[in-house]
Short mmCIF file of N, CA and C in Angstrom, two decimals:
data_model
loop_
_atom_site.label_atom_id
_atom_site.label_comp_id
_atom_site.label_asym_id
_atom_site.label_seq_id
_atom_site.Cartn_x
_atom_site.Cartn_y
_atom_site.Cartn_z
N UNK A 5 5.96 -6.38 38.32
CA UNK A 5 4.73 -6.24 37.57
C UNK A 5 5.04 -6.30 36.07
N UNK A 6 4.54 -7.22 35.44
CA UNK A 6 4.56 -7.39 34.05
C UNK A 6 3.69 -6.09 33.16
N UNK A 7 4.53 -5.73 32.25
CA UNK A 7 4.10 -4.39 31.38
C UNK A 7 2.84 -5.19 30.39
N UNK A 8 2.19 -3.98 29.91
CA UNK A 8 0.68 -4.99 29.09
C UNK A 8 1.81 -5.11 27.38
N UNK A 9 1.16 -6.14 26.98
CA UNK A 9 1.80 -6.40 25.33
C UNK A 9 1.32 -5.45 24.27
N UNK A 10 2.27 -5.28 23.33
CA UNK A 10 1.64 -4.48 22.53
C UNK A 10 1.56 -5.07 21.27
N UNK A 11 1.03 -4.25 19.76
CA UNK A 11 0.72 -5.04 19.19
C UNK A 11 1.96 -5.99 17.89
N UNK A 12 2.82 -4.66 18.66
CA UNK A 12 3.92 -4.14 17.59
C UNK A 12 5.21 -5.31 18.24
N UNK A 13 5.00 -5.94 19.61
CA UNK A 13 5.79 -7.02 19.92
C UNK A 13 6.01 -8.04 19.56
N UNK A 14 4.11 -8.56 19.12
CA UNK A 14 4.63 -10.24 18.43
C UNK A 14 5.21 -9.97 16.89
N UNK A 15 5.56 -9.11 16.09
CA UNK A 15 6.19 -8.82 14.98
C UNK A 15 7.60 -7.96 15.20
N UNK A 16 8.47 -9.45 14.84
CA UNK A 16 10.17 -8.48 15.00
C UNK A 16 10.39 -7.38 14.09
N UNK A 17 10.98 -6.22 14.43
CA UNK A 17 10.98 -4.77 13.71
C UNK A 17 12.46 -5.34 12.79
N UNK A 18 12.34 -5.16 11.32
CA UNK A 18 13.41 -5.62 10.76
C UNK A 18 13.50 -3.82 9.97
N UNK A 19 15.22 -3.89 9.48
CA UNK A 19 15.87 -2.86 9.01
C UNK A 19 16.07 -3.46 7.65
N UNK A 20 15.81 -2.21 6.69
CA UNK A 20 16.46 -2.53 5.23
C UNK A 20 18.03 -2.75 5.72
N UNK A 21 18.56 -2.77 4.79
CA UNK A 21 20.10 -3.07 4.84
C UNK A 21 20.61 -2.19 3.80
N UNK A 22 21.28 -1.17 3.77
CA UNK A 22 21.94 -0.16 2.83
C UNK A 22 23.10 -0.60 3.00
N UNK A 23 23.72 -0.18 1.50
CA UNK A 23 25.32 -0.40 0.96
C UNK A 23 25.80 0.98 1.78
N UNK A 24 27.07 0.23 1.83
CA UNK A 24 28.02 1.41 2.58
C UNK A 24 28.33 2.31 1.41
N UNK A 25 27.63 3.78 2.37
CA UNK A 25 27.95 5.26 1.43
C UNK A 25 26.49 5.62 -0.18
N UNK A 26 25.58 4.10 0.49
CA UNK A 26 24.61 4.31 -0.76
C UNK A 26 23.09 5.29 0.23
N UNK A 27 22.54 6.27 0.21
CA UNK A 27 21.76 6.28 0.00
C UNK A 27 19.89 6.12 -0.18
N UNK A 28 19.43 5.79 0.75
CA UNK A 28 17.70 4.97 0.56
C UNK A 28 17.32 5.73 -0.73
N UNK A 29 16.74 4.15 -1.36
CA UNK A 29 16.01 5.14 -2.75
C UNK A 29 16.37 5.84 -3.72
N UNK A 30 18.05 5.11 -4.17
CA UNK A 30 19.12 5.74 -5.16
C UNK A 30 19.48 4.38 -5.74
N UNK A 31 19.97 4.42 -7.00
CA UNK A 31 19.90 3.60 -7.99
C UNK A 31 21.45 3.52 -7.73
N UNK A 32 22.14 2.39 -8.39
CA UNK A 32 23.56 1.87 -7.85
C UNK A 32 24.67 3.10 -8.39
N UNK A 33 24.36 2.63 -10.14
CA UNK A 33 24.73 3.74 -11.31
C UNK A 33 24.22 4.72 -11.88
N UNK A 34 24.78 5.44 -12.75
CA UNK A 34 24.19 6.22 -13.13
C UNK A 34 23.45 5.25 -14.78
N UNK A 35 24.23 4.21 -14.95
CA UNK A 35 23.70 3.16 -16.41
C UNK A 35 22.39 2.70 -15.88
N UNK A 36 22.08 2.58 -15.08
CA UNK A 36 20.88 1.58 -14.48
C UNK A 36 19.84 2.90 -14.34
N UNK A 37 19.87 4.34 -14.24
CA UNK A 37 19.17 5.06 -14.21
C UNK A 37 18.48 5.74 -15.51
N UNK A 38 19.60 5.70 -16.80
CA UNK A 38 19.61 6.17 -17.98
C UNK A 38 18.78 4.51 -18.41
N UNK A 39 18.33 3.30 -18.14
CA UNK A 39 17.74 2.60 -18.38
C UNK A 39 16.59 2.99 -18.28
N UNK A 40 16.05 2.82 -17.11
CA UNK A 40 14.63 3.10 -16.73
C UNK A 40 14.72 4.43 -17.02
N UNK A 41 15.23 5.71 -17.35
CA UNK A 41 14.52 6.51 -18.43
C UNK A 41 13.93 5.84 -19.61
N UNK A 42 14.80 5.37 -20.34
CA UNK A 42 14.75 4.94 -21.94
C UNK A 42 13.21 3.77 -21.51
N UNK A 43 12.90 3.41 -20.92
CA UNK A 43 12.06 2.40 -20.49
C UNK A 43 10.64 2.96 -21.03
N UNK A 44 10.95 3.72 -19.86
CA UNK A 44 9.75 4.98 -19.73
C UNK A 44 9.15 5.48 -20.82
N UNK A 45 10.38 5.92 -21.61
CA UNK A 45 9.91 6.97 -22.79
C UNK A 45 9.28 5.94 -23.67
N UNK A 46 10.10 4.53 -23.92
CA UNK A 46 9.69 4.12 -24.68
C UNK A 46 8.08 3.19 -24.40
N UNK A 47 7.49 3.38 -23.80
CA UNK A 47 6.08 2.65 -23.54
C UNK A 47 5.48 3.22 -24.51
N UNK A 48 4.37 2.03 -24.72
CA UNK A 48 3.66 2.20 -25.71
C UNK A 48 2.22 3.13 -25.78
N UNK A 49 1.63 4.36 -25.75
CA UNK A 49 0.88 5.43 -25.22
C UNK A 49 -0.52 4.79 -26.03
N UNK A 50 -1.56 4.99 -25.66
CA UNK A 50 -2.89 4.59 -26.44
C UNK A 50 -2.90 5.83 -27.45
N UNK A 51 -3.66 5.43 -28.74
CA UNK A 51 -3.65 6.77 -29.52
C UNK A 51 -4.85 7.68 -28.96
N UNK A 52 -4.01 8.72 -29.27
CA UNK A 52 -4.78 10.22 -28.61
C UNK A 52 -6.20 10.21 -29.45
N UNK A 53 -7.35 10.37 -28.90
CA UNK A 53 -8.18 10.67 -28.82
C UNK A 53 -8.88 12.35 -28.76
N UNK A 54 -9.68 12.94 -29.26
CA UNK A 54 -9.90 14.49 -29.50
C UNK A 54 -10.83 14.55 -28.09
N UNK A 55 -10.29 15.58 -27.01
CA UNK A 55 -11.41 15.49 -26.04
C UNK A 55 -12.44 15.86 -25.98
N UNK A 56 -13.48 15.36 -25.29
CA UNK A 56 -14.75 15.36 -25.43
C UNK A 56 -15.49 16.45 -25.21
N UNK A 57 -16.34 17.13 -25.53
CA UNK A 57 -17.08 18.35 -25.58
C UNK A 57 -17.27 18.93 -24.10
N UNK A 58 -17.39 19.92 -23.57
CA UNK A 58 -17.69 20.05 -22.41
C UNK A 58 -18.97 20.04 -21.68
N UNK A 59 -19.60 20.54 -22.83
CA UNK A 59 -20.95 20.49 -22.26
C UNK A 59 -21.90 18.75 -22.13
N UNK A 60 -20.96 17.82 -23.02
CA UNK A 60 -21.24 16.27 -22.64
C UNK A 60 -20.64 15.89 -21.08
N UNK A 61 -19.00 16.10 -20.96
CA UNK A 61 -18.95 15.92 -19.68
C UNK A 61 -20.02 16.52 -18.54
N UNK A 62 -20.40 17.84 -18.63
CA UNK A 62 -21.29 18.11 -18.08
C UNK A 62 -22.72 17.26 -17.72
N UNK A 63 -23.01 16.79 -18.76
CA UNK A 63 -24.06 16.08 -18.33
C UNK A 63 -23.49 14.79 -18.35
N UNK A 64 -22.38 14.16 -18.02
CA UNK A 64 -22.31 13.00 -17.32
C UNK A 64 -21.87 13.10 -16.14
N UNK A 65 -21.49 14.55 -16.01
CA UNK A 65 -21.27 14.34 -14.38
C UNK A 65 -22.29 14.67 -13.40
N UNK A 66 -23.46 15.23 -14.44
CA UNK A 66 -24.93 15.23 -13.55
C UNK A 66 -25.45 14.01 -13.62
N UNK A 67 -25.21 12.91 -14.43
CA UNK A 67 -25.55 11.35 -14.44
C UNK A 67 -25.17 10.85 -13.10
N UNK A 68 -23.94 11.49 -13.16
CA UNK A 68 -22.71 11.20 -12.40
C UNK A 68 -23.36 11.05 -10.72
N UNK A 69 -23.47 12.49 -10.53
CA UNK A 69 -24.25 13.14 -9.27
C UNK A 69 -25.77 12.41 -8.81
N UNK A 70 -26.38 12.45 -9.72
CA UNK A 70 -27.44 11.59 -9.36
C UNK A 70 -27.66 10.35 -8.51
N UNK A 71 -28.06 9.90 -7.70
CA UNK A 71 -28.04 9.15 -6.87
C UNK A 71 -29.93 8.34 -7.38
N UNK A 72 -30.44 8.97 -8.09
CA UNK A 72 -31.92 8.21 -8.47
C UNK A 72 -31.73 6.87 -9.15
N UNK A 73 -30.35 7.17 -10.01
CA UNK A 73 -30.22 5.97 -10.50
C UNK A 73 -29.68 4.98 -9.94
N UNK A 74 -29.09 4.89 -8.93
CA UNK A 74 -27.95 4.43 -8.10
C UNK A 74 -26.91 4.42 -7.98
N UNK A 75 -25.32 3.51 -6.96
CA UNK A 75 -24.52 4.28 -7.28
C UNK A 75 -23.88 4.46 -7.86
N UNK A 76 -22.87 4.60 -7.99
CA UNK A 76 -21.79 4.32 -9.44
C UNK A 76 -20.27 4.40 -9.39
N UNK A 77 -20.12 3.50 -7.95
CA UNK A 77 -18.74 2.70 -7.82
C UNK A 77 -18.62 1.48 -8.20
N UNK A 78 -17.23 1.54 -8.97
CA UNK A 78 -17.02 0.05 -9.83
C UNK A 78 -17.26 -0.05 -10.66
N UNK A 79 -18.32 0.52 -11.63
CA UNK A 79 -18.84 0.07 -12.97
C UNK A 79 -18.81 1.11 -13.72
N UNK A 80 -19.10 1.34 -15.25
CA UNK A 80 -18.56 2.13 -16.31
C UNK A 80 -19.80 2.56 -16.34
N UNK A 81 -20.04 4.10 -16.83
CA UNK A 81 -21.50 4.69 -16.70
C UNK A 81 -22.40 4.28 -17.54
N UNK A 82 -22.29 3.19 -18.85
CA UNK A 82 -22.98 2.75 -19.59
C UNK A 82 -23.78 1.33 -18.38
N UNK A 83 -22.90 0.54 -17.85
CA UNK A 83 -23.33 -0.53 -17.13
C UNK A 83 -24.50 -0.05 -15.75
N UNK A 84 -24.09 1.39 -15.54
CA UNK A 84 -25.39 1.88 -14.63
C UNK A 84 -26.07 2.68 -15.21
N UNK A 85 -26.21 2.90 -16.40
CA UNK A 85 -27.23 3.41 -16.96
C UNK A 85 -28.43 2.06 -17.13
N UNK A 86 -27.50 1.00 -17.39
CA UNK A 86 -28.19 -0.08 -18.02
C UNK A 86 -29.07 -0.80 -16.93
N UNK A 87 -28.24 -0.87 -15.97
CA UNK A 87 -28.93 -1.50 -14.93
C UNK A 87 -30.18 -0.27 -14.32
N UNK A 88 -29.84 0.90 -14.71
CA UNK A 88 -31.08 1.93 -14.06
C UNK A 88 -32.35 1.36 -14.91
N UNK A 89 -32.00 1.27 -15.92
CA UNK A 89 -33.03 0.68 -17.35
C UNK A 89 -33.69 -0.31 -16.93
N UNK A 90 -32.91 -1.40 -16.24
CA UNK A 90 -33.63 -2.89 -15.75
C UNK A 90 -34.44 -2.58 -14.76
N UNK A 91 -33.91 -1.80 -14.04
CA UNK A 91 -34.28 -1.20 -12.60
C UNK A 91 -36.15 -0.44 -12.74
N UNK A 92 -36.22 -0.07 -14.21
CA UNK A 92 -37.81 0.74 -14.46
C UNK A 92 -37.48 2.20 -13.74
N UNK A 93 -35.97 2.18 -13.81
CA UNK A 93 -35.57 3.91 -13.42
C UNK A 93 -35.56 5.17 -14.23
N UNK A 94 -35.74 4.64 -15.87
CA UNK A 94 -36.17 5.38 -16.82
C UNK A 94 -35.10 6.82 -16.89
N UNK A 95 -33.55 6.33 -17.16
CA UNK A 95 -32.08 7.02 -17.18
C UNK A 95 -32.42 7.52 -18.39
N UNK A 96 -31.94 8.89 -18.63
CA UNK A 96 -32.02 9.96 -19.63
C UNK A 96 -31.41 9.11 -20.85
N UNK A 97 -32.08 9.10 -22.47
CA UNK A 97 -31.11 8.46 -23.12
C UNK A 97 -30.33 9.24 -23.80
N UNK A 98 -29.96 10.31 -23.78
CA UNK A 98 -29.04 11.62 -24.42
C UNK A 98 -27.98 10.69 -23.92
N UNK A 99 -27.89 10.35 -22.79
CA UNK A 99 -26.67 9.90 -22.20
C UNK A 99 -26.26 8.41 -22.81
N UNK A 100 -27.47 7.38 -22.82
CA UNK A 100 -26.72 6.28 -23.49
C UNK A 100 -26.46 6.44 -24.80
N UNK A 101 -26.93 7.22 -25.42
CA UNK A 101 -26.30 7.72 -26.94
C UNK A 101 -24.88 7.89 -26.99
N UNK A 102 -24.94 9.12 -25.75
CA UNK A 102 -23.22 9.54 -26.18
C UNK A 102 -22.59 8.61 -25.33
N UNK A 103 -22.96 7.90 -24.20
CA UNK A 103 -21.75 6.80 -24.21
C UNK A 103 -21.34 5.70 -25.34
N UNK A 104 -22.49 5.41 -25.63
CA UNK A 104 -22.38 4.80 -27.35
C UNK A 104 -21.29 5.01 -28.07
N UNK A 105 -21.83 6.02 -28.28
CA UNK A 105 -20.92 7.38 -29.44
C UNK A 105 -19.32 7.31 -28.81
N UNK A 106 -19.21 7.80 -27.46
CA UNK A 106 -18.13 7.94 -27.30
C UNK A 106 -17.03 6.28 -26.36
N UNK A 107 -17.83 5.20 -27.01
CA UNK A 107 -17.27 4.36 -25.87
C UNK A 107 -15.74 3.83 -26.16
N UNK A 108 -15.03 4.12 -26.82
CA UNK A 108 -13.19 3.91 -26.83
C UNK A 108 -12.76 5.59 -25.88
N UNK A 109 -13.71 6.11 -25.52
CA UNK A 109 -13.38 7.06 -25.01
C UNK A 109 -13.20 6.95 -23.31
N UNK A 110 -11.94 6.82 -22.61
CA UNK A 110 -11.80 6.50 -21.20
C UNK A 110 -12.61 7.77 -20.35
N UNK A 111 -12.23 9.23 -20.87
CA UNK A 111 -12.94 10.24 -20.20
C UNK A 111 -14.47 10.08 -20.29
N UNK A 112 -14.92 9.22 -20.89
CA UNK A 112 -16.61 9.10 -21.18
C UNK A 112 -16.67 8.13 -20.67
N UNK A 113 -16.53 7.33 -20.79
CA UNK A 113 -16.86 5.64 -20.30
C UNK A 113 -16.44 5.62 -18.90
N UNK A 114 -15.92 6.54 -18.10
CA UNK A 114 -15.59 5.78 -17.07
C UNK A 114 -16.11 7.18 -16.16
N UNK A 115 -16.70 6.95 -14.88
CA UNK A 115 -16.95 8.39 -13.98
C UNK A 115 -14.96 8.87 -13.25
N UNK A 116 -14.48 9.86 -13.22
CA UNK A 116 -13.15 10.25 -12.75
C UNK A 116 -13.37 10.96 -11.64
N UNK A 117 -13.01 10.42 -10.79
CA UNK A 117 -13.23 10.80 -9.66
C UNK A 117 -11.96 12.05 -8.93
N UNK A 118 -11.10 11.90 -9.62
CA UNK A 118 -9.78 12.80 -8.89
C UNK A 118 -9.33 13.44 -10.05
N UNK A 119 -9.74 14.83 -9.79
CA UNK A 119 -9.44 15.87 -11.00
C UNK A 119 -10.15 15.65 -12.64
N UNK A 120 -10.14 14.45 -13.13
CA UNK A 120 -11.32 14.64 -14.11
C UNK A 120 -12.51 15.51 -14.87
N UNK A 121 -12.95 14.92 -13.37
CA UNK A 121 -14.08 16.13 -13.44
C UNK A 121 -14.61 16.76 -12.24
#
């Protein structure tokens, strides 16, 4: 009696290949590690910005919450404010002000979904 196929058969199971005495997930030297530090440090950081008031985040994350306006995956909270606008959804404008106001600002301009806010 022939066994049933699975899915994991028509794809051959291949093995990394490790150096003898190296390691998974370890760098050769210790020169090649002191690189990608120096790498690191040296990237270029956006200039710091003063963070934004709390009581503004607050009311963008009730923008945020709102579902009247629609939803607001994918797009920057100015672009669904805007489209609520086209929409005859009549979006609070306190809010397109301060996205205005604050738009080089990533914590404003964008909804953060993981720890943010």
């Amino acid at each position: 009696m022939e066994q049933p196929r699975r899915i994991t058969d028509s794809c051959p199971r291949r093995r990394r290949r490790r150096g003898p005495g190296r390691p998974p997930g370890r760098l050769k030297d210790k020169k090649d590690k002191d690189k990608v530090q120096v790498k690191v440090r040296d990237c270029p950081r956006s200039p710091s910005q003063p963070p934004p008031d709390a009581a503004l985040l607050e009311m963008l994350r009730r923008f945020d919450l709102c579902w009247e306006y629609g939803p607001c995956t994918g797009i920057t909270r100015l672009q669904r404010w805007e489209r609520a606008q086209e929409l005859g959804l009549s979006p609070p404008d306190p809010i397109r002000d301060a996205l205005l106001e604050h738009r080089d600002n990533p914590e404003v301009t964008y909804r953060w979904v993981w720890g943010g806010m």
